[in-house]
Amino acid sequence: MKITVCENYDEMSEKAAEIFIDNLKKAPSMTLGLATGSTPIGLYKNLVNAYKKSEISFKSVTTFNLDEYVPITPDNEQSYIYFMKDNLFNHVDMDESKINIPNGQAADPEKEAVEYDKKIEAAGGIDLQLLGVGPNGHIAFNEPGEYLISATHVTGLTEKTIKANSRFFASIDDVPKHALTMGIGPIFSAKKLVVLISGNGKKEVYEMLKTGKITTQCPATLLHLHADCTVLVDKDSIK
Ligand code: F6R
């Protein structure tokens, strides 16, 4: 794991964008693993700008998002599909048929999870996976616990995560209590990982990552086991 502390959020976003742009130039039909949340908004802005300057194209790119709330409809502004369209997909030449995000209104979410992993496998796995981390060290919605689950699955959100995410909803009661999340397996099978750490309450996760210790009580620490993991940290969030 290579940890780089960036001067601020903008520098972190630019450095992350450089990695994505570089990889997209080399392999225009690559498969990207994408994340939502506050952290990657700056990165997505940089990617949209690079697209507008004709530096990169998304027309042959396949994407798999990490997660989606359950239940939620795609027209809900807090759904992750809405977020992705708003922050990236609607502003670039993405082929809609190549966008994959767990279906938050699937009649059978467990089945949706199994199908999602099959789709990732059929696409040949993820080439470059973006991750944010929760204040409790969660990656995607793999929450701290005694054990983690390898496959994509339906999970309950912890009180801490519901509270952290309530900032986007009208009230805490509106935050869905479940999510469909990629498991640790598909995340780890990605060839390259880029992890961004920014935002309130992330200092503790950063300190934990620095120790090199690995524990399911802080899922981000497992990323030490990946052969190609770059962590970019916004210095302002670890002060
Ligand atoms: C989002 C995701 C989550 C977030 C994490 C950090 O797709 O998988 O794990 O990356 O909750 O969220 P922010 O960036 O809002 O602090």
XYZ file of N, CA and C and ligand atoms in Angstrom:
733
model
N 0.843 -1.195 0.000
C 0.000 0.000 0.000
C 0.879 1.246 0.000
N 0.587 2.141 -0.949
C 1.374 3.381 -1.016
C 0.465 4.529 -0.552
N 0.816 5.119 0.602
C -0.018 6.202 1.142
C 0.633 7.553 0.834
N -0.089 8.440 0.170
C 0.423 9.776 -0.115
C -0.509 10.801 0.511
N 0.074 11.685 1.329
C -0.736 12.755 1.922
C -0.662 13.965 0.993
N -1.815 14.404 0.512
C -1.885 15.541 -0.406
C -2.153 16.814 0.393
N -1.737 17.953 -0.145
C -1.871 19.238 0.554
C -3.307 19.556 0.943
N -4.243 19.200 0.068
C -5.657 19.513 0.320
C -6.547 18.655 -0.583
N -7.853 18.905 -0.514
C -8.831 18.119 -1.282
C -8.577 18.238 -2.792
N -8.272 19.469 -3.240
C -8.078 19.662 -4.677
C -6.883 18.878 -5.189
N -5.794 18.897 -4.411
C -4.608 18.158 -4.859
C -4.889 16.664 -4.876
N -5.600 16.180 -3.861
C -5.965 14.753 -3.825
C -6.792 14.388 -5.069
N -7.762 15.249 -5.392
C -8.641 14.979 -6.533
C -7.852 15.004 -7.848
N -6.914 15.953 -7.950
C -6.110 16.044 -9.179
C -5.210 14.832 -9.340
N -4.578 14.417 -8.238
C -3.680 13.246 -8.299
C -4.471 11.994 -8.683
N -5.661 11.856 -8.108
C -6.499 10.695 -8.436
C -6.891 10.742 -9.909
N -7.255 11.955 -10.376
C -7.659 12.097 -11.777
C -6.506 11.729 -12.704
N -5.286 12.122 -12.333
C -4.116 11.787 -13.172
C -4.030 10.277 -13.382
N -4.246 9.525 -12.306
C -4.173 8.065 -12.398
C -5.259 7.548 -13.352
N -6.474 8.042 -13.175
C -7.589 7.582 -14.024
C -7.362 7.985 -15.487
N -6.932 9.226 -15.700
C -6.729 9.711 -17.072
C -5.636 8.901 -17.752
N -4.558 8.691 -17.025
C -3.432 7.925 -17.552
C -3.877 6.519 -17.964
N -4.619 5.875 -17.099
C -5.082 4.501 -17.385
C -6.096 4.480 -18.529
N -6.979 5.487 -18.561
C -7.998 5.539 -19.628
C -7.348 5.801 -20.992
N -6.280 6.570 -20.992
C -5.577 6.827 -22.262
C -4.935 5.544 -22.768
N -4.361 4.787 -21.836
C -3.666 3.543 -22.218
C -4.653 2.457 -22.618
N -5.804 2.403 -21.936
C -6.774 1.317 -22.184
C -8.194 1.904 -22.234
N -8.573 2.475 -23.389
C -9.861 3.190 -23.476
C -11.091 2.306 -23.246
N -10.920 0.990 -23.350
C -12.108 0.150 -23.106
C -11.987 -0.613 -21.793
N -11.396 0.046 -20.820
C -11.197 -0.613 -19.525
C -12.488 -0.658 -18.693
N -12.431 -1.464 -17.639
C -13.570 -1.571 -16.709
C -13.212 -0.847 -15.416
N -14.039 0.139 -15.097
C -13.794 0.934 -13.888
C -14.749 0.535 -12.779
N -14.252 0.501 -11.562
C -15.091 0.329 -10.383
C -15.253 1.714 -9.777
N -16.483 2.153 -9.551
C -16.694 3.543 -9.109
C -17.385 3.638 -7.757
N -17.135 4.756 -7.097
C -17.696 4.995 -5.758
C -18.516 6.282 -5.766
N -19.395 6.412 -4.806
C -20.153 7.656 -4.639
C -19.696 8.331 -3.342
N -20.488 9.269 -2.840
C -20.128 9.961 -1.604
C -19.490 11.307 -1.897
N -19.148 12.034 -0.836
C -18.571 13.373 -1.007
C -17.152 13.294 -1.562
N -16.416 12.269 -1.155
C -14.989 12.207 -1.462
C -14.652 12.271 -2.956
N -15.329 11.493 -3.833
C -14.863 11.474 -5.234
C -15.422 12.582 -6.133
N -16.202 13.522 -5.564
C -16.826 14.549 -6.417
C -15.764 15.362 -7.193
N -14.680 15.721 -6.504
C -13.610 16.493 -7.147
C -12.934 15.696 -8.252
N -12.717 14.421 -8.017
C -12.124 13.550 -9.036
C -13.033 13.524 -10.266
N -14.343 13.322 -10.045
C -15.271 13.258 -11.180
C -15.275 14.582 -11.955
N -15.164 15.709 -11.243
C -15.112 17.026 -11.927
C -13.894 17.080 -12.843
N -12.763 16.583 -12.328
C -11.538 16.581 -13.138
C -11.679 15.665 -14.353
N -12.361 14.544 -14.173
C -12.538 13.613 -15.305
C -13.462 14.234 -16.363
N -14.510 14.924 -15.912
C -15.422 15.588 -16.853
C -14.643 16.657 -17.634
N -13.790 17.409 -16.933
C -12.991 18.432 -17.624
C -12.060 17.811 -18.648
N -11.436 16.698 -18.271
C -10.516 16.019 -19.198
C -11.283 15.521 -20.421
N -12.513 15.056 -20.196
C -13.347 14.608 -21.325
C -13.678 15.802 -22.226
N -14.039 16.924 -21.608
C -14.406 18.116 -22.392
C -13.230 18.622 -23.221
N -12.017 18.391 -22.710
C -10.818 18.815 -23.455
C -10.382 17.726 -24.436
N -11.213 16.706 -24.597
C -10.952 15.573 -25.506
C -9.704 14.767 -25.138
N -9.326 14.838 -23.860
C -8.159 14.040 -23.429
C -8.546 12.582 -23.255
N -9.779 12.350 -22.842
C -10.255 10.980 -22.611
C -11.679 10.817 -23.132
N -12.052 9.559 -23.352
C -13.430 9.256 -23.746
C -13.910 8.097 -22.878
N -15.211 8.075 -22.644
C -15.794 6.985 -21.845
C -16.623 6.051 -22.708
N -16.600 6.278 -24.045
C -17.575 5.547 -24.859
C -17.358 4.030 -24.870
N -16.143 3.580 -24.608
C -15.900 2.136 -24.583
C -15.680 1.600 -23.163
N -15.861 2.486 -22.195
C -15.608 2.105 -20.797
C -16.827 1.380 -20.208
N -16.559 0.366 -19.405
C -17.620 -0.304 -18.643
C -17.428 0.102 -17.187
N -18.523 0.392 -16.500
C -18.393 0.757 -15.088
C -19.232 -0.158 -14.190
N -18.702 -0.387 -13.015
C -19.439 -1.102 -11.957
C -19.368 -0.246 -10.709
N -20.512 0.177 -10.199
C -20.488 0.914 -8.936
C -20.448 -0.037 -7.758
N -19.899 0.478 -6.673
C -19.711 -0.352 -5.489
C -21.010 -0.744 -4.807
N -21.964 0.189 -4.815
C -23.124 -0.065 -3.950
C -24.328 0.782 -4.313
N -25.436 0.446 -3.697
C -26.684 1.204 -3.839
C -27.540 0.926 -2.617
N -28.267 1.948 -2.199
C -29.206 1.753 -1.088
C -30.318 0.794 -1.497
N -30.911 0.134 -0.507
C -32.069 -0.735 -0.713
C -33.077 -0.464 0.405
N -34.328 -0.188 0.135
C -34.833 0.055 -1.213
C -34.679 1.530 -1.566
N -34.513 1.793 -2.849
C -34.478 3.189 -3.308
C -34.828 3.200 -4.793
N -35.461 4.275 -5.238
C -35.782 4.363 -6.668
C -34.723 5.228 -7.358
N -34.460 4.977 -8.639
C -33.396 5.718 -9.326
C -33.655 7.221 -9.437
N -34.939 7.631 -9.318
C -35.222 9.071 -9.405
C -35.050 9.771 -8.047
N -34.776 8.998 -6.998
C -34.490 9.594 -5.695
C -33.103 10.245 -5.770
N -33.036 11.530 -5.451
C -31.767 12.266 -5.592
C -30.651 11.693 -4.726
N -31.016 10.915 -3.714
C -30.000 10.312 -2.848
C -29.584 8.923 -3.314
N -30.195 8.439 -4.390
C -29.777 7.120 -4.878
C -28.405 7.270 -5.524
N -27.661 6.200 -5.523
C -26.310 6.290 -6.061
C -26.303 6.358 -7.581
N -27.329 5.811 -8.221
C -27.402 5.940 -9.681
C -27.651 7.405 -10.045
N -28.500 8.070 -9.257
C -28.766 9.499 -9.495
C -27.459 10.286 -9.337
N -26.749 9.978 -8.266
C -25.460 10.643 -7.981
C -24.497 10.477 -9.159
N -24.388 9.249 -9.655
C -23.417 8.981 -10.720
C -23.774 9.726 -12.002
N -25.078 9.776 -12.293
C -25.507 10.499 -13.497
C -25.207 11.990 -13.330
N -25.519 12.493 -12.144
C -25.369 13.910 -11.858
C -23.898 14.350 -11.860
N -23.037 13.491 -11.347
C -21.637 13.881 -11.186
C -20.711 13.427 -12.312
N -21.129 12.400 -13.071
C -20.231 11.926 -14.119
C -20.950 11.526 -15.413
N -21.813 10.515 -15.323
C -22.333 9.902 -16.549
C -23.022 10.884 -17.496
N -23.804 11.837 -16.949
C -24.546 12.770 -17.813
C -23.644 13.784 -18.508
N -22.387 13.849 -18.083
C -21.497 14.878 -18.616
C -20.419 14.330 -19.542
N -20.428 13.008 -19.740
C -19.418 12.389 -20.609
C -20.126 11.479 -21.624
N -19.343 10.885 -22.518
C -19.932 10.075 -23.594
C -20.094 8.601 -23.195
N -20.540 8.395 -21.973
C -20.721 7.037 -21.455
C -21.827 6.309 -22.230
N -21.581 5.064 -22.594
C -22.607 4.225 -23.223
C -23.462 3.648 -22.087
N -24.735 4.037 -22.062
C -25.602 3.665 -20.939
C -25.657 2.154 -20.707
N -25.507 1.399 -21.789
C -25.594 -0.067 -21.652
C -24.370 -0.642 -20.927
N -23.341 0.194 -20.767
C -22.122 -0.290 -20.090
C -22.046 0.190 -18.632
N -23.122 0.841 -18.173
C -23.173 1.297 -16.778
C -23.799 0.196 -15.924
N -23.102 -0.190 -14.892
C -23.650 -1.203 -13.964
C -23.641 -0.642 -12.554
N -24.789 -0.757 -11.914
C -24.919 -0.315 -10.521
C -25.986 -1.214 -9.900
N -25.765 -1.717 -8.695
C -26.779 -2.621 -8.130
C -28.157 -1.963 -8.134
N -29.165 -2.736 -8.460
C -30.529 -2.218 -8.570
C -31.183 -2.145 -7.187
N -31.334 -0.912 -6.702
C -31.878 -0.674 -5.362
C -33.347 -0.983 -5.222
N -34.013 -1.257 -6.352
C -35.432 -1.625 -6.245
C -35.677 -3.036 -6.782
N -34.609 -3.857 -6.778
C -34.766 -5.243 -7.233
C -35.788 -5.960 -6.348
N -36.667 -6.757 -6.976
C -37.680 -7.496 -6.219
C -36.992 -8.512 -5.309
N -35.879 -9.056 -5.807
C -35.122 -10.038 -5.030
C -33.662 -9.560 -4.920
N -33.373 -8.722 -3.902
C -32.023 -8.155 -3.795
C -30.909 -9.203 -3.679
N -31.218 -10.335 -3.022
C -30.187 -11.395 -2.882
C -29.804 -11.916 -4.265
N -30.803 -12.093 -5.103
C -30.561 -12.583 -6.469
C -29.789 -11.521 -7.272
N -30.175 -10.278 -7.073
C -29.498 -9.163 -7.744
C -27.991 -9.188 -7.398
N -27.678 -9.487 -6.132
C -26.278 -9.526 -5.690
C -25.503 -10.616 -6.436
N -26.117 -11.783 -6.549
C -25.456 -12.913 -7.234
C -25.237 -12.556 -8.706
N -26.269 -11.962 -9.325
C -26.179 -11.576 -10.742
C -25.087 -10.522 -10.945
N -24.961 -9.628 -9.972
C -23.985 -8.532 -10.091
C -22.556 -9.094 -10.169
N -22.259 -10.057 -9.309
C -20.926 -10.663 -9.340
C -20.692 -11.402 -10.654
N -21.745 -12.020 -11.162
C -21.612 -12.725 -12.452
C -21.282 -11.733 -13.567
N -21.929 -10.564 -13.497
C -21.682 -9.532 -14.523
C -20.235 -9.038 -14.451
N -19.737 -8.869 -13.220
C -18.342 -8.404 -13.056
C -17.395 -9.449 -13.642
N -17.698 -10.692 -13.342
C -16.861 -11.782 -13.856
C -16.906 -11.836 -15.379
N -18.118 -11.711 -15.925
C -18.283 -11.773 -17.383
C -17.551 -10.624 -18.069
N -17.415 -9.492 -17.366
C -16.706 -8.335 -17.943
C -15.192 -8.516 -17.834
N -14.765 -9.617 -17.221
C -13.331 -9.869 -17.085
C -12.747 -9.213 -15.845
N -13.616 -8.858 -14.888
C -13.139 -8.242 -13.642
C -12.935 -6.743 -13.812
N -12.589 -6.097 -12.721
C -12.419 -4.633 -12.720
C -10.934 -4.304 -12.873
N -10.644 -3.350 -13.760
C -9.237 -2.984 -13.976
C -8.772 -1.968 -12.938
N -9.602 -0.977 -12.712
C -9.214 0.103 -11.804
C -10.396 0.421 -10.897
N -10.203 0.210 -9.611
C -11.300 0.379 -8.649
C -11.056 1.597 -7.762
N -12.035 2.483 -7.717
C -11.987 3.640 -6.823
C -12.714 3.309 -5.522
N -12.121 3.718 -4.402
C -12.765 3.490 -3.104
C -12.686 4.746 -2.249
N -13.765 5.008 -1.510
C -13.700 5.974 -0.430
C -13.702 5.143 0.847
N -13.520 5.770 1.982
C -13.634 5.010 3.231
C -14.580 5.728 4.176
N -15.326 4.968 4.931
C -16.226 5.558 5.919
C -15.437 5.925 7.167
N -16.001 6.782 8.017
C -15.313 7.140 9.267
C -15.029 5.906 10.131
N -15.789 4.841 9.936
C -15.550 3.612 10.713
C -14.682 2.610 9.936
N -14.125 3.066 8.816
C -13.231 2.196 8.045
C -13.944 1.331 7.029
N -15.255 1.529 6.861
C -15.931 0.675 5.879
C -15.467 0.975 4.460
N -15.456 -0.056 3.629
C -15.194 0.129 2.193
C -16.403 -0.434 1.470
N -16.897 0.318 0.476
C -18.235 0.101 -0.047
C -19.123 0.075 1.204
N -20.042 -0.888 1.351
C -20.800 -0.962 2.610
C -20.407 -2.220 3.378
N -19.142 -2.573 3.278
C -18.609 -3.650 4.105
C -18.252 -3.022 5.440
N -19.159 -3.193 6.379
C -19.051 -2.520 7.670
C -18.154 -3.317 8.626
N -17.536 -2.648 9.620
C -16.698 -3.354 10.584
C -17.483 -4.457 11.288
N -16.819 -5.535 11.588
C -17.486 -6.635 12.278
C -16.526 -7.779 12.516
N -17.071 -8.851 13.038
C -16.277 -10.033 13.363
C -15.726 -10.693 12.110
N -16.513 -10.598 11.038
C -16.084 -11.165 9.753
C -16.610 -10.283 8.629
N -16.039 -10.477 7.443
C -16.512 -9.748 6.261
C -17.014 -10.763 5.252
N -17.798 -10.299 4.299
C -18.365 -11.210 3.302
C -17.683 -10.971 1.966
N -17.310 -12.054 1.313
C -16.562 -11.941 0.070
C -17.444 -11.527 -1.110
N -18.605 -12.161 -1.246
C -19.447 -11.897 -2.415
C -20.253 -10.611 -2.242
N -20.742 -10.110 -3.356
C -21.685 -8.990 -3.307
C -22.929 -9.447 -2.560
N -23.467 -8.587 -1.709
C -24.546 -9.033 -0.824
C -25.406 -7.861 -0.328
N -26.503 -8.226 0.322
C -27.355 -7.224 0.959
C -26.855 -7.075 2.391
N -26.722 -5.839 2.838
C -26.218 -5.632 4.195
C -27.040 -4.579 4.933
N -27.081 -4.688 6.234
C -27.704 -3.649 7.059
C -26.655 -2.574 7.299
N -27.053 -1.326 7.353
C -26.086 -0.261 7.614
C -25.971 -0.038 9.117
N -24.762 0.258 9.584
C -24.578 0.494 11.015
C -25.160 1.861 11.390
N -25.417 2.034 12.670
C -25.929 3.324 13.167
C -24.998 4.461 12.769
N -23.671 4.185 12.843
C -22.670 5.213 12.542
C -22.779 5.654 11.072
N -22.970 4.672 10.183
C -23.068 4.980 8.755
C -24.379 5.699 8.452
N -25.469 5.242 9.082
C -26.769 5.892 8.869
C -26.665 7.361 9.312
N -26.004 7.566 10.445
C -25.843 8.932 10.960
C -24.976 9.762 9.994
N -23.848 9.166 9.543
C -22.947 9.898 8.634
C -23.677 10.258 7.337
N -24.502 9.345 6.822
C -25.164 9.580 5.535
C -26.432 10.412 5.658
N -26.909 10.609 6.897
C -28.151 11.362 7.081
C -27.974 12.817 6.650
N -26.708 13.272 6.526
C -26.486 14.661 6.108
C -27.045 14.925 4.708
N -27.243 13.875 3.925
C -27.766 14.060 2.570
C -29.292 13.957 2.510
N -29.920 13.469 3.569
C -31.364 13.239 3.557
C -32.089 14.289 4.396
N -33.397 14.434 4.137
C -34.185 15.415 4.879
C -34.174 15.090 6.373
N -34.254 13.805 6.700
C -34.172 13.415 8.111
C -33.503 12.048 8.203
N -33.007 11.722 9.383
C -32.288 10.455 9.563
C -33.217 9.262 9.280
N -34.518 9.470 9.495
C -35.486 8.391 9.247
C -35.626 8.064 7.764
N -35.208 8.986 6.913
C -35.314 8.749 5.466
C -34.146 7.930 4.920
N -33.080 7.751 5.721
C -31.917 7.000 5.234
C -32.293 5.516 5.172
N -32.163 4.900 3.958
C -32.473 3.468 3.900
C -31.593 2.693 4.881
N -32.115 1.609 5.411
C -31.384 0.868 6.446
C -30.553 -0.279 5.856
N -30.710 -0.486 4.548
C -29.975 -1.575 3.893
C -29.296 -1.078 2.624
N -28.366 -1.866 2.147
C -27.705 -1.554 0.874
C -27.297 -2.852 0.190
N -27.155 -2.747 -1.125
C -26.521 -3.828 -1.874
C -25.082 -3.378 -2.026
N -24.156 -4.203 -1.645
C -22.756 -3.788 -1.722
C -21.868 -4.855 -2.331
N -20.920 -4.403 -3.124
C -19.888 -5.321 -3.577
C -19.222 -5.873 -2.328
N -18.903 -7.150 -2.351
C -18.195 -7.721 -1.209
C -16.702 -7.481 -1.348
N -15.950 -7.994 -0.405
C -14.498 -7.829 -0.417
C -13.875 -8.549 -1.618
N -14.524 -9.653 -2.049
C -13.986 -10.472 -3.149
C -13.813 -9.692 -4.442
N -14.910 -9.161 -5.025
C -14.763 -8.407 -6.272
C -13.871 -7.180 -6.118
N -13.888 -6.550 -4.938
C -13.028 -5.376 -4.734
C -11.561 -5.804 -4.833
N -11.257 -6.917 -4.173
C -9.870 -7.396 -4.184
C -9.433 -7.938 -5.518
N -10.392 -8.390 -6.340
C -9.988 -8.948 -7.634
C -9.685 -7.839 -8.635
N -9.969 -6.579 -8.273
C -9.604 -5.467 -9.163
C -8.076 -5.418 -9.288
N -7.613 -5.107 -10.498
C -6.157 -5.123 -10.723
C -5.468 -3.979 -9.979
N -6.141 -2.850 -9.914
C -5.526 -1.681 -9.271
C -6.565 -0.971 -8.405
N -6.164 -0.563 -7.218
C -7.086 0.152 -6.324
C -6.583 1.578 -6.071
N -7.502 2.528 -6.117
C -7.183 3.896 -5.714
C -8.150 4.249 -4.584
N -7.596 4.535 -3.423
C -8.409 4.821 -2.240
C -8.246 6.295 -1.876
N -9.367 6.990 -1.710
C -9.307 8.405 -1.335
C -9.802 8.570 0.094
N -9.033 9.336 0.877
C -9.462 9.604 2.257
C -9.643 11.098 2.429
N -10.884 11.505 2.626
C -11.193 12.918 2.828
C -12.509 13.037 3.586
N -12.637 14.102 4.345
C -13.910 14.355 5.035
C -13.788 14.195 6.537
N -14.837 14.642 7.214
C -14.844 14.614 8.684
C -14.765 13.204 9.239
N -14.045 13.077 10.323
C -14.015 11.817 11.048
C -13.133 10.746 10.422
N -12.256 11.124 9.491
C -11.437 10.110 8.804
C -10.024 9.964 9.409
N -9.677 10.841 10.365
C -8.325 10.823 10.937
C -8.000 9.457 11.552
N -8.991 8.927 12.261
C -8.799 7.655 12.963
C -8.481 6.502 11.984
N -9.194 6.476 10.859
C -8.964 5.427 9.851
C -7.561 5.582 9.264
N -7.183 6.827 8.994
C -5.856 7.091 8.446
C -4.776 6.610 9.413
N -4.935 6.959 10.706
C -3.954 6.552 11.724
C -3.872 5.027 11.779
N -5.013 4.388 11.700
C -5.072 2.928 11.753
C -4.362 2.324 10.541
N -4.601 2.912 9.358
C -3.966 2.398 8.139
C -2.448 2.491 8.233
N -1.983 3.590 8.851
C -0.538 3.801 8.959
C 0.154 2.734 9.805
N -0.592 2.133 10.739
C 0.034 1.141 11.614
C 0.361 -0.149 10.860
N -0.323 -0.381 9.732
C -0.093 -1.608 8.969
C -0.835 -2.803 9.545
N -1.580 -2.569 10.630
C -2.356 -3.665 11.219
C -3.568 -3.970 10.347
N -3.997 -5.233 10.356
C -5.136 -5.643 9.531
C -6.217 -6.224 10.429
N -7.422 -5.659 10.326
C -8.514 -6.172 11.146
C -9.852 -5.949 10.442
N -10.755 -6.917 10.577
C -12.090 -6.751 9.992
C -12.879 -5.680 10.734
N -12.367 -5.248 11.902
C -13.035 -4.164 12.638
C -12.778 -2.815 11.968
N -11.855 -2.796 11.013
C -11.608 -1.600 10.199
C -11.316 -2.128 8.789
N -12.384 -2.390 8.012
C -12.212 -3.089 6.735
C -11.163 -2.484 5.797
N -10.973 -1.154 5.842
C -9.986 -0.535 4.945
C -8.584 -1.098 5.170
N -8.302 -1.592 6.381
C -6.957 -2.106 6.668
C -6.644 -3.354 5.841
N -7.674 -4.060 5.399
C -7.451 -5.253 4.578
C -6.769 -4.904 3.255
N -6.918 -3.644 2.867
C -6.358 -3.220 1.578
C -4.833 -3.321 1.570
N -4.235 -3.452 2.757
C -2.786 -3.690 2.826
C -2.407 -4.968 2.080
N -3.366 -5.871 1.957
C -3.071 -7.166 1.334
C -3.120 -7.110 -0.193
N -3.602 -5.985 -0.747
C -3.701 -5.898 -2.206
C -2.346 -5.511 -2.799
N -2.036 -6.097 -3.951
C -0.702 -5.892 -4.534
C -0.508 -4.501 -5.137
N -1.598 -3.816 -5.492
C -1.451 -2.513 -6.148
C -2.502 -1.540 -5.604
N -2.192 -0.991 -4.445
C -3.170 -0.117 -3.775
C -2.548 1.254 -3.473
N -3.096 2.285 -4.096
C -2.631 3.658 -3.873
C -3.642 4.379 -2.997
N -3.184 4.952 -1.893
C -4.078 5.705 -1.006
C -3.691 7.184 -1.080
N -4.647 8.022 -1.422
C -4.399 9.464 -1.467
C -5.212 10.122 -0.358
N -4.528 10.876 0.484
C -5.171 11.437 1.674
C -5.225 12.964 1.576
N -6.381 13.522 1.887
C -6.545 14.976 1.965
C -6.058 15.391 3.359
N -4.934 16.144 3.362
C -4.283 16.530 4.636
C -5.259 17.228 5.597
N -6.156 18.037 5.047
C -7.109 18.783 5.895
C -7.997 17.851 6.707
N -8.177 16.625 6.235
C -9.094 15.722 6.942
C -8.388 14.925 8.043
N -7.070 15.061 8.146
C -6.366 14.268 9.177
C -5.680 15.176 10.205
N -6.052 16.479 10.172
C -5.427 17.438 11.109
C -5.959 17.216 12.514
C -19.836 4.896 -1.653
C -19.166 3.971 -0.732
C -18.853 4.365 0.650
C -18.161 5.739 0.739
C -17.840 6.070 2.194
C -17.265 7.473 2.308
O -20.066 4.295 -2.913
O -18.922 2.874 -1.107
O -18.030 3.400 1.229
O -17.004 5.709 -0.025
O -18.988 5.988 2.966
O -18.248 8.408 1.980
P -17.901 9.937 1.859
O -17.026 10.089 0.663
O -19.237 10.621 1.639
O -17.226 10.366 3.119
